[in-house]
mmCIF file of C-alpha atoms in Angstrom:
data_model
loop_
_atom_site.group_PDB
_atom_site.id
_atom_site.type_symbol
_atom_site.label_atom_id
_atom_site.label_comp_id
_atom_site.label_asym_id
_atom_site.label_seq_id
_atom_site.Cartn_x
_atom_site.Cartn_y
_atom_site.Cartn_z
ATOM 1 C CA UNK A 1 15.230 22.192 -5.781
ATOM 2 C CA UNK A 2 15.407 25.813 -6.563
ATOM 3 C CA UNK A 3 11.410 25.648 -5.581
ATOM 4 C CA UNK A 4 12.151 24.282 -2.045
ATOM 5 C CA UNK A 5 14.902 27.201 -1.543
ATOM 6 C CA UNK A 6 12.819 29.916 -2.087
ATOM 7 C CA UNK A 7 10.164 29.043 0.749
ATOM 8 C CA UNK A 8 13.591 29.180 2.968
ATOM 9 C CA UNK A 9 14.315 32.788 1.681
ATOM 10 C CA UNK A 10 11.001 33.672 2.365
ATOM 11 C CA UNK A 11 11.381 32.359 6.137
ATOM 12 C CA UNK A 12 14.707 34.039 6.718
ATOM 13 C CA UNK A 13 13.075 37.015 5.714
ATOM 14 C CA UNK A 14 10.780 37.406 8.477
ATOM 15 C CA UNK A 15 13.354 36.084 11.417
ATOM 16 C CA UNK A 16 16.763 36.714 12.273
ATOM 17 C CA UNK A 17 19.254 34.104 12.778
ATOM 18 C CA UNK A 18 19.011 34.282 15.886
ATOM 19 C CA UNK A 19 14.864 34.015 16.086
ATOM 20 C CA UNK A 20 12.491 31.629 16.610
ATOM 21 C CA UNK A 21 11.961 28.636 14.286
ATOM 22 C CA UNK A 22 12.669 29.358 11.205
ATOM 23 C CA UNK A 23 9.880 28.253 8.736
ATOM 24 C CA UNK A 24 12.024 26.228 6.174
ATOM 25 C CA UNK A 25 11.635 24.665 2.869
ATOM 26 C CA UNK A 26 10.917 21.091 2.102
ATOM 27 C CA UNK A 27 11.706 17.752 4.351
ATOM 28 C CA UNK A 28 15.311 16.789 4.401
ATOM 29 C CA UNK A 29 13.835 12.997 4.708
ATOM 30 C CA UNK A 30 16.025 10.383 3.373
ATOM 31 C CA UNK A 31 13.500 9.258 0.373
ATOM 32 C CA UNK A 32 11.474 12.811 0.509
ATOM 33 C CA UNK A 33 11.239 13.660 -3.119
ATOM 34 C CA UNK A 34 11.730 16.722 -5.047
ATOM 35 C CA UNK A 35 8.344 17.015 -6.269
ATOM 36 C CA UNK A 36 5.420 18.758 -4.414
ATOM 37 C CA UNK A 37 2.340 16.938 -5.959
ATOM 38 C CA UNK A 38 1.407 13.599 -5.118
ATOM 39 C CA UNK A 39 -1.276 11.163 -6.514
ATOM 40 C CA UNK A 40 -1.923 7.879 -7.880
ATOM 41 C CA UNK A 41 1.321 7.224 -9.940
ATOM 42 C CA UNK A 42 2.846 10.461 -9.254
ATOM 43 C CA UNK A 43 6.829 9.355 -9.700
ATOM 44 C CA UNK A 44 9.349 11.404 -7.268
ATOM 45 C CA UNK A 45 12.138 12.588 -8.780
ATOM 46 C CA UNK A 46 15.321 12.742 -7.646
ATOM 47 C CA UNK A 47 16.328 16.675 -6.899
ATOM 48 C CA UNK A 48 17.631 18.190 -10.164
ATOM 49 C CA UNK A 49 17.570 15.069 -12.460
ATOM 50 C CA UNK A 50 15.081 14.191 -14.823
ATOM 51 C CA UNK A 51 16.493 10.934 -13.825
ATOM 52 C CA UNK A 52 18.436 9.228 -11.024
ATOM 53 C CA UNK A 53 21.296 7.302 -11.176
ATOM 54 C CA UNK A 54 21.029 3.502 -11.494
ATOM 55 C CA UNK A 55 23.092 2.692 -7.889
ATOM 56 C CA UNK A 56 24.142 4.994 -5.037
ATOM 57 C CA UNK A 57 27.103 7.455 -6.013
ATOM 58 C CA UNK A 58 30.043 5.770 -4.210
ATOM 59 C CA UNK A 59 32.769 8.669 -4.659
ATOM 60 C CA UNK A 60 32.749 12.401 -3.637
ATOM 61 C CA UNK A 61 31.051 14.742 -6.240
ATOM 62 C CA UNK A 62 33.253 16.488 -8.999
ATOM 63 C CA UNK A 63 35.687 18.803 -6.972
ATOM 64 C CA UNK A 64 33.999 18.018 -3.823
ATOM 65 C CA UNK A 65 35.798 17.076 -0.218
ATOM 66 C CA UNK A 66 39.467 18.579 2.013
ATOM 67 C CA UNK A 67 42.023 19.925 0.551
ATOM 68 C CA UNK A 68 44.191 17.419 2.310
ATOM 69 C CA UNK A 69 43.936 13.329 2.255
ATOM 70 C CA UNK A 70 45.305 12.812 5.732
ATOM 71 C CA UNK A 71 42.442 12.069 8.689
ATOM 72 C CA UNK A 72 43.214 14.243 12.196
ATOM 73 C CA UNK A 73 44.901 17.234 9.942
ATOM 74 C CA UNK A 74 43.819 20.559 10.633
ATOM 75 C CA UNK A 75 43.141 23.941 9.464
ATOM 76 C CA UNK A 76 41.545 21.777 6.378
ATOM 77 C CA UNK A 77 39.361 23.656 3.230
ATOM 78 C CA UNK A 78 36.242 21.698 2.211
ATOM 79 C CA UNK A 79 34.569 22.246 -0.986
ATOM 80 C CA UNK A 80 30.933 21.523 -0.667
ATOM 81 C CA UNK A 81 27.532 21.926 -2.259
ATOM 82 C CA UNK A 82 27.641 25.935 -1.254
ATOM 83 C CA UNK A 83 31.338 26.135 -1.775
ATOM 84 C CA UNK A 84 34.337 26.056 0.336
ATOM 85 C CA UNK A 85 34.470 26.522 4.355
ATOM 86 C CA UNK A 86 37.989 26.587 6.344
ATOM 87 C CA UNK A 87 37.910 24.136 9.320
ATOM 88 C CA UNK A 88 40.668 25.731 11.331
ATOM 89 C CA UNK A 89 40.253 22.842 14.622
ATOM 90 C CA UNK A 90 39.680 19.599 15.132
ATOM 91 C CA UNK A 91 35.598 20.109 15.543
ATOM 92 C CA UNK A 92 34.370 19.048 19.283
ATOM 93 C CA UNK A 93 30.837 20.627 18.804
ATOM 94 C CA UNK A 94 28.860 19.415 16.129
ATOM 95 C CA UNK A 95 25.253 20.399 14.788
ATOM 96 C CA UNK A 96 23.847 18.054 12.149
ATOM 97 C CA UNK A 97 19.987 19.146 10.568
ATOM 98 C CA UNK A 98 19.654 17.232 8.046
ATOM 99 C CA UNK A 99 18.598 13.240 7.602
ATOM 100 C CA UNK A 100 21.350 11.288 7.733
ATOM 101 C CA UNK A 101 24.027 12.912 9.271
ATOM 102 C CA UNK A 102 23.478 11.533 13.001
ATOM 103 C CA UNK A 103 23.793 8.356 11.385
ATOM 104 C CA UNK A 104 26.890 9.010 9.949
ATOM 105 C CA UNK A 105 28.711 10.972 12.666
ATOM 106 C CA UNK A 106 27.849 8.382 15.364
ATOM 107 C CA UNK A 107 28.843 5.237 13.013
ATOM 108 C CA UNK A 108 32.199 7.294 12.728
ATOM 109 C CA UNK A 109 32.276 7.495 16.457
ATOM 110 C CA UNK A 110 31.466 11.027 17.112
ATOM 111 C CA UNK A 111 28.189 12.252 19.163
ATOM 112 C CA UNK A 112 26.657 15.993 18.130
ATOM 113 C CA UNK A 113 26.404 18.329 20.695
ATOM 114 C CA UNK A 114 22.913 19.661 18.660
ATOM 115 C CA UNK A 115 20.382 17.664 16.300
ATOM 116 C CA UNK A 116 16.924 18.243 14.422
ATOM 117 C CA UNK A 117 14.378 15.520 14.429
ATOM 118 C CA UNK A 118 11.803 14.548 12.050
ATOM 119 C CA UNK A 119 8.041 15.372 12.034
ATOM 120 C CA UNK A 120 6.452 14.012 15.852
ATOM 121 C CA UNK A 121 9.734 12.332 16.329
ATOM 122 C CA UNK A 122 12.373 12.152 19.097
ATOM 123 C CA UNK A 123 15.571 13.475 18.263
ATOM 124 C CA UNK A 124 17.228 10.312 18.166
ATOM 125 C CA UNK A 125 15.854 7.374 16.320
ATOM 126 C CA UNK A 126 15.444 3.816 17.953
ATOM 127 C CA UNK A 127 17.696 2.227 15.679
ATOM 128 C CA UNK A 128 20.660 4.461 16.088
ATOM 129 C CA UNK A 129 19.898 4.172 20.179
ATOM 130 C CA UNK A 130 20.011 0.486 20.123
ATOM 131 C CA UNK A 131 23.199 0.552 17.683
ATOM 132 C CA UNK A 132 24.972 2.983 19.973
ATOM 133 C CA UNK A 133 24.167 1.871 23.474
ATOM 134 C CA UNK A 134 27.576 3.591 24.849
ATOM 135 C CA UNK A 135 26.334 6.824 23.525
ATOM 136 C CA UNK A 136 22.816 6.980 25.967
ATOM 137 C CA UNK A 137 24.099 10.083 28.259
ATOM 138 C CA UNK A 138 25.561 11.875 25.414
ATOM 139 C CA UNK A 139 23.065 11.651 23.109
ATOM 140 C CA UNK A 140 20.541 12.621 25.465
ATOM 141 C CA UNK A 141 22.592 15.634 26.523
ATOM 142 C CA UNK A 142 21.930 17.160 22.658
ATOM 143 C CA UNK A 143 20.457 20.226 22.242
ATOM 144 C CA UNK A 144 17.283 20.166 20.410
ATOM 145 C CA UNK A 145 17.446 22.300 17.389
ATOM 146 C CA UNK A 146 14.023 22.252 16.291
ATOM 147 C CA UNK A 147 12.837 19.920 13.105
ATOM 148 C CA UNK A 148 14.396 19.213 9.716
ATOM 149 C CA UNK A 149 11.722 21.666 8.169
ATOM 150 C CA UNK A 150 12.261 24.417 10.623
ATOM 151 C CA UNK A 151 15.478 24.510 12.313
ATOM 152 C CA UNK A 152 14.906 26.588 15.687
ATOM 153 C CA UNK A 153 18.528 29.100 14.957
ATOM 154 C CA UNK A 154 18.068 30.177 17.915
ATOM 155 C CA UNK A 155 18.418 26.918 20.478
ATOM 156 C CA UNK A 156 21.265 26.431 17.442
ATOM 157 C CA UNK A 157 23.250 29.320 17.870
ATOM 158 C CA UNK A 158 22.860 28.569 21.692
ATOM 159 C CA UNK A 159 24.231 25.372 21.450
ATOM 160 C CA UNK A 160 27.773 27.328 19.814
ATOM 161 C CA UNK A 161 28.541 24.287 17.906
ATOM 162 C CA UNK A 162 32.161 24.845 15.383
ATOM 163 C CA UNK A 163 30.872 22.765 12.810
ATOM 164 C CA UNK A 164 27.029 22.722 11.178
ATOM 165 C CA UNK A 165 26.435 19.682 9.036
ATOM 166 C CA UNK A 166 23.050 20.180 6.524
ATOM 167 C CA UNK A 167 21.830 19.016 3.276
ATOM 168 C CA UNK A 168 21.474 20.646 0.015
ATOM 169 C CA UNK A 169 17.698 21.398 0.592
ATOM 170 C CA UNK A 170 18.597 24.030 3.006
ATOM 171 C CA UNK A 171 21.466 25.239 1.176
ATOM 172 C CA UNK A 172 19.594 28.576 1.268
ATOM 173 C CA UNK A 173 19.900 28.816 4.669
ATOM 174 C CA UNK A 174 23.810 28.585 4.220
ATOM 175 C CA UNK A 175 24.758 32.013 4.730
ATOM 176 C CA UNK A 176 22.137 32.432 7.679
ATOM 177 C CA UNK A 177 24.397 29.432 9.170
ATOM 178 C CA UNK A 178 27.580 30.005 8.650
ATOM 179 C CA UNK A 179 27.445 33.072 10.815
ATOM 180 C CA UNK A 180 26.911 30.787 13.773
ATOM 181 C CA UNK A 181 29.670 28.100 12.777
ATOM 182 C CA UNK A 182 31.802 27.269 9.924
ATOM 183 C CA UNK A 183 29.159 24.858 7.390
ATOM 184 C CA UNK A 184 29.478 21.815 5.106
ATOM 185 C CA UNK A 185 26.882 21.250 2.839
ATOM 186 C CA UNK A 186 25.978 17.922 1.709
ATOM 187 C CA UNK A 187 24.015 16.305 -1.310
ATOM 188 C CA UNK A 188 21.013 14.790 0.562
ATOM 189 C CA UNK A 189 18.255 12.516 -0.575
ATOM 190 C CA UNK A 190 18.995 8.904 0.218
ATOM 191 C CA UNK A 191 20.162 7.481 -3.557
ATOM 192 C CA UNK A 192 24.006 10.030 -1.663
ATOM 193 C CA UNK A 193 23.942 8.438 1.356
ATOM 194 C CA UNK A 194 27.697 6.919 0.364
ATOM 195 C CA UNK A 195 28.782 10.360 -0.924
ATOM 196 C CA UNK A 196 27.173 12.099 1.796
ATOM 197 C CA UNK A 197 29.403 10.021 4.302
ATOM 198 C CA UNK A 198 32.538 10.643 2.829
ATOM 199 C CA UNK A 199 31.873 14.822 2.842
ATOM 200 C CA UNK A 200 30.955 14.228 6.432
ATOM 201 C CA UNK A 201 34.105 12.471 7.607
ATOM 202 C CA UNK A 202 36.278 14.887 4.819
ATOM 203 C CA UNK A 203 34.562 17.658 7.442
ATOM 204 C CA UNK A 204 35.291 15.851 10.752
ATOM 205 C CA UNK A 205 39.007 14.524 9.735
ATOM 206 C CA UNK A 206 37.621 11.548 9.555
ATOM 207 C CA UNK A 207 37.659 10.921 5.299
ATOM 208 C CA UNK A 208 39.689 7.889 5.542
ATOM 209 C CA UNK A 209 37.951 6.216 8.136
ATOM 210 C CA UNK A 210 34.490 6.812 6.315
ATOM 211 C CA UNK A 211 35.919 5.125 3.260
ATOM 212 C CA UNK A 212 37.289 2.285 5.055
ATOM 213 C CA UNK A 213 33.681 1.936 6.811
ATOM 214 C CA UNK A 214 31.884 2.772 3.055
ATOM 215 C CA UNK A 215 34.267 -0.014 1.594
ATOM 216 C CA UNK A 216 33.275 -2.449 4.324
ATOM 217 C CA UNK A 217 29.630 -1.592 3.778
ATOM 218 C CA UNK A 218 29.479 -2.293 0.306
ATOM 219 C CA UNK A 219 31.837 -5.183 0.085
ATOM 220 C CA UNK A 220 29.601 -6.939 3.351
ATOM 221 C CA UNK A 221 26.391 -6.401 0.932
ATOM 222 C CA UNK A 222 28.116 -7.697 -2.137
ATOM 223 C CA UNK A 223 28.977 -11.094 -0.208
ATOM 224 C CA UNK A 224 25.542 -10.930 1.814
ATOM 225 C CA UNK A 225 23.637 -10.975 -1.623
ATOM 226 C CA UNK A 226 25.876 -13.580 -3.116
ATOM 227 C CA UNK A 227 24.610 -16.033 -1.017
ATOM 228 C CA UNK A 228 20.957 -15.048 -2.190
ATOM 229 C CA UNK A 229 18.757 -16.363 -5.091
ATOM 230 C CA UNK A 230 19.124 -13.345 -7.297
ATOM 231 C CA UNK A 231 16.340 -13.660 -8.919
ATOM 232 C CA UNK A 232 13.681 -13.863 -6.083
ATOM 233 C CA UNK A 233 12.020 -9.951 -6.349
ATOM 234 C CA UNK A 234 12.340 -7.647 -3.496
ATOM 235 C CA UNK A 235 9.389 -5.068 -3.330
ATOM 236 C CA UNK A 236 9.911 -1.710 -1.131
ATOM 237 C CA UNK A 237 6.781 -0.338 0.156
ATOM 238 C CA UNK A 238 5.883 2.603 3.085
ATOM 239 C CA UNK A 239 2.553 3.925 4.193
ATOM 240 C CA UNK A 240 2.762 7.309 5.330
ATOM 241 C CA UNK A 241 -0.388 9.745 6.438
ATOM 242 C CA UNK A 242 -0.137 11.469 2.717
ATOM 243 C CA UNK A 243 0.569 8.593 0.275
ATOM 244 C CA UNK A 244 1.520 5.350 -0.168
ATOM 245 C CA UNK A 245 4.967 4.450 -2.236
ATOM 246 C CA UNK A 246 6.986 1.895 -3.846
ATOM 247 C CA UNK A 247 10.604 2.605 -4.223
ATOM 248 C CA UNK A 248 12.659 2.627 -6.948
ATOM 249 C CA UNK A 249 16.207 2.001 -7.968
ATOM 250 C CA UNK A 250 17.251 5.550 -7.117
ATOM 251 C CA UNK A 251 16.324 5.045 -3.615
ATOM 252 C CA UNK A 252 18.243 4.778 -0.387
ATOM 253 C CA UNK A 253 16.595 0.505 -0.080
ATOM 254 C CA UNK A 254 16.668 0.433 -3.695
ATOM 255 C CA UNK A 255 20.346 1.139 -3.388
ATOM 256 C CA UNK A 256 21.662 -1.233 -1.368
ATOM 257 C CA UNK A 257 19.382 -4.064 -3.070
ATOM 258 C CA UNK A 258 21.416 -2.824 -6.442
ATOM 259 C CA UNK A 259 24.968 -3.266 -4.337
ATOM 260 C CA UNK A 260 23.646 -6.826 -3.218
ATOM 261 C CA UNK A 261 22.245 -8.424 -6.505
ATOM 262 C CA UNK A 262 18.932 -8.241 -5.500
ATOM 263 C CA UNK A 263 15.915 -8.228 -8.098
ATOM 264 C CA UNK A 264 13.409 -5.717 -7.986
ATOM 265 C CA UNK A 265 9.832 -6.387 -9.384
ATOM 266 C CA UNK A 266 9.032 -5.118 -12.677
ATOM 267 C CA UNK A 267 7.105 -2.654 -11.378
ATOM 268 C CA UNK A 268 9.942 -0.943 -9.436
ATOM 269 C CA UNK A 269 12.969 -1.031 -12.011
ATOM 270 C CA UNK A 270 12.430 3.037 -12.372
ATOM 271 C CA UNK A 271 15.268 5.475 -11.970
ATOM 272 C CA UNK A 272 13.751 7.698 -8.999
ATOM 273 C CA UNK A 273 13.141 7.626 -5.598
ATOM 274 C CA UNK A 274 9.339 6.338 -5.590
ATOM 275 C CA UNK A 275 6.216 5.934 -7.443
ATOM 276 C CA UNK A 276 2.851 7.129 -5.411
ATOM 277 C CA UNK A 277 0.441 4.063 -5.542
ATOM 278 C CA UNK A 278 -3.458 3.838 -4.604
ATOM 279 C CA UNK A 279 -4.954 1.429 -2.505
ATOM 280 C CA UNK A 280 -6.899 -0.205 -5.079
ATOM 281 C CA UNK A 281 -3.455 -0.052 -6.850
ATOM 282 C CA UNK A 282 -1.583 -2.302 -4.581
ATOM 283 C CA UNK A 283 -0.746 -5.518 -6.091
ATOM 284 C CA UNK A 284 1.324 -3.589 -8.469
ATOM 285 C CA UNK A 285 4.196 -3.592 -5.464
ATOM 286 C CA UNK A 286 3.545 -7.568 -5.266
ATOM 287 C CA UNK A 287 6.873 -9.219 -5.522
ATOM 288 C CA UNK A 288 8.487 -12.433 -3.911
ATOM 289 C CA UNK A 289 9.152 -10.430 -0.599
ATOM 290 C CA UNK A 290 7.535 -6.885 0.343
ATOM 291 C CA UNK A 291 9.350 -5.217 2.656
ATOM 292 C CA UNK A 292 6.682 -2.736 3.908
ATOM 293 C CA UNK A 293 6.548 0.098 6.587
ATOM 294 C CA UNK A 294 4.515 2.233 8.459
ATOM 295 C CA UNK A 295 4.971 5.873 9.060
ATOM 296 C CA UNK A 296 3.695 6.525 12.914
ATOM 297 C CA UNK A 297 -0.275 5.791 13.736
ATOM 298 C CA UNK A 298 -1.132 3.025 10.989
ATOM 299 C CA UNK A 299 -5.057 4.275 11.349
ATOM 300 C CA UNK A 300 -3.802 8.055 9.884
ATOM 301 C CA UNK A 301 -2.236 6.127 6.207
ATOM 302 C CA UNK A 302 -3.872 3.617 3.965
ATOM 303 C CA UNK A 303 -1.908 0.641 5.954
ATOM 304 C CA UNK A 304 -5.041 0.009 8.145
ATOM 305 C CA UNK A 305 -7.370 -0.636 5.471
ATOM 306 C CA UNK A 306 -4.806 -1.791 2.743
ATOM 307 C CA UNK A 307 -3.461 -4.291 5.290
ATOM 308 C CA UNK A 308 -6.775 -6.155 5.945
ATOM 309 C CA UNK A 309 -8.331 -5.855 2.333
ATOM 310 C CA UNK A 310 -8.845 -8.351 0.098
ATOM 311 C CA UNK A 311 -6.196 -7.227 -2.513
ATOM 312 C CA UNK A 312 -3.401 -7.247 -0.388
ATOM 313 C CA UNK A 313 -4.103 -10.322 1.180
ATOM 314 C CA UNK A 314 -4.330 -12.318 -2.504
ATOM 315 C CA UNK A 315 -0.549 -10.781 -3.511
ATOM 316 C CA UNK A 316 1.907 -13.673 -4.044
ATOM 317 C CA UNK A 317 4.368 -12.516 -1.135
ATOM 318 C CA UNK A 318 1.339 -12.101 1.635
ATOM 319 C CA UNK A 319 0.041 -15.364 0.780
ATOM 320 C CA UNK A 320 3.480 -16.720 0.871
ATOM 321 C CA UNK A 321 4.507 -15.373 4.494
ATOM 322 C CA UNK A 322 6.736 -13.059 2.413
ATOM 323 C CA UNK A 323 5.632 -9.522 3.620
ATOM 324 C CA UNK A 324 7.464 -8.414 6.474
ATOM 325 C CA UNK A 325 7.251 -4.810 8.043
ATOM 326 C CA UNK A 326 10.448 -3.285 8.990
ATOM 327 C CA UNK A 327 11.292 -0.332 11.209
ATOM 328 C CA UNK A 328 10.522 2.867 8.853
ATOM 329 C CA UNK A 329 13.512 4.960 10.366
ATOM 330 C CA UNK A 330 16.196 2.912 8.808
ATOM 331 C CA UNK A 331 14.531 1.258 5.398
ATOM 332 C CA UNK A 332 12.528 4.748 4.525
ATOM 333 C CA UNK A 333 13.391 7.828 6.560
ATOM 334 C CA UNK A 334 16.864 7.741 7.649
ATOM 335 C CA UNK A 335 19.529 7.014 5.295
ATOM 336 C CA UNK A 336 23.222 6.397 6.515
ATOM 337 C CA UNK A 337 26.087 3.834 7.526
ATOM 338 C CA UNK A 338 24.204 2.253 10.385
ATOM 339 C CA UNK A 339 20.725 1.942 8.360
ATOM 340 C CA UNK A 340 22.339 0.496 5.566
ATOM 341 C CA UNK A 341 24.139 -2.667 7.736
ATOM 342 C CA UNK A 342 21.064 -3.262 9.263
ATOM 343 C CA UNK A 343 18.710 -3.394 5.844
ATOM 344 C CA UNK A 344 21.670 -5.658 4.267
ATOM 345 C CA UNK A 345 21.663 -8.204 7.369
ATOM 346 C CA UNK A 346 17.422 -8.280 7.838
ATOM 347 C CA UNK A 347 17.631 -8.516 3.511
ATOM 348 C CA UNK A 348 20.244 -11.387 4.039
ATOM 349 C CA UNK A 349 18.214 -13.003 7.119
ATOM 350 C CA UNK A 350 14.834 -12.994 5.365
ATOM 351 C CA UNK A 351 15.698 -14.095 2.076
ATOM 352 C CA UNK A 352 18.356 -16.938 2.701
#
């Protein structure tokens, strides 16, 4: 992580806050890893761990979160992963850069007044516009604050948001930001989507209301997977332009298959976010069920070819009907509240 920070000193260096896009350090993707090589069974580490945890952290890091429990109470100290910021109002004007966040602020029924958007992407994501309807106008009214890479500080400070919402693999950027608006930093990486959530609403005044909605999460994919055949294997695939991957148990999928008592193939019972895999290496993610996607234009990854080949078309799950591509926003990209109902219910449809 320390790695990806120092690209985002370098960029500060060269631009004021208020200047330009500001060249930043690596994607704050869901399921990005911390890693910068990538190659035939290349396995992406969680950020700072030699190893990831075995299911999502479902509490607030060590000494994170408000200094008070009550939702709507303001001024209101958060600790974060940069340290503490006061919170003095109620925030109305929100920035989020980082994966994730949208999901969670909208699921807690707040709209930004800025946003970043991935690589060639719009700046909200089908899945969240289909969830949140209600929200059209508003969301289309948000400033665009550049990508996840590059925040533009500029159309940022423009926006004068009181609250700026970013992950850990900008925390170098932290002082930069907090001269704009107070900032909470969260984890990032989508194994802390649940802790990520809470910090959010802790930020918002909204810390009670994202536990009951993490509680209800967790409790709907606990029933959801209780009606399943445990031991049918789930395998987690995406194409994307630079690799192909399988996911692993410290993954934002890999996740919520541990909170619903899902198997995973043998293949994928690793403690990190992914494992790179070749084309001619692709019946190692064979399983009952693949649930694969497809990053943008399936002729710029391997999906194309991989897809109509021989090898892929002789795994047990492909000749069984059993591979299904899902939408690669929610399953692979994004990881939050919203993304995480809708994986558990097409899990639960598919495999009943």
């Amino acid at each position: 992580m320390r790695a990806f920070r120092l690209r985002a000193v370098l960029a500060v260096s060269a631009l004021s806050v208020t200047g330009g896009l500001l060249a930043g350090c690596s994607s704050s993707d869901g399921d990005n890893d911390a890693g910068a090589t990538h190659g035939d069974g290349t396995v992406n580490k969680v950020a700072g761990a030699s190893e990831g945890p075995s299911a999502a952290p479902s509490a607030l890091a060590d000494g994170m979160g408000s200094d008070t429990a009550a939702d709507g109470v303001f001024p209101r100290t958060v600790t974060h992963f940069e340290g503490t910021t006061t919170i003095k109002a109620r925030p109305e004007k929100i920035a989020v850069l980082s994966t994730g966040q949208l999901d969670d602020l909208l699921t807690l029924g707040i709209v930004p007044t800025a946003s970043t958007r991935a690589e060639n992407a719009g700046l909200v994501p089908d899945y969240l516009a289909d969830a949140f309807p209600k929200d059209k106008k508003k969301l289309a009214a948000m400033t665009d604050a550049g990508t996840r890479t590059a925040p533009n500080l500029e159309s940022l400070a423009a926006a004068k948001p009181d609250l700026i919402l970013v992950n850990d693999s900008l925390g170098d950027l932290y002082p930069q930001l907090s001269k704009i608006a107070p900032t909470v930093v969260t984890a990032g990486q989508g194994i802390n989507w649940k802790r990520d959530l809470l910090l959010v609403g802790d930020a918002v005044g909204e810390g009670q209301k994202a536990q009951e909605l993490l509680d209800g999460i967790v409790g709907n994919a606990e029933a959801s997977g209780s009606a399943l055949d445990g031991r049918t294997t789930v395998s987690m695939v995406r194409f994307t332009p630079d690799r192909t991957r399988m996911f692993g148990v410290s993954s934002f999928t890999g996740s919520i298959a541990v909170d619903m008592g899902l198997s995973r193939p043998a293949s994928q019972r690793f403690n990190a976010i992914s494992q790179d895999i070749s084309a001619e290496k692709v019946d190692t993610a064979d399983g009952d069920w693949i649930f694969y996607s497809v990053q943008g234009d399936a002729a710029k990854t391997d999906a194309a070819t991989v897809l109509a080949g021989p090898l892929w078309k002789s795994l047990k799950a492909v000749e069984a009907g059993h591979a299904v591509q899902v939408d690669d926003d929610p399953w692979y990209l994004n990881a939050g509240p919203t993304a995480a109902r809708l994986v558990v219910r097409q899990l639960a449809e598919h495999l009943r």
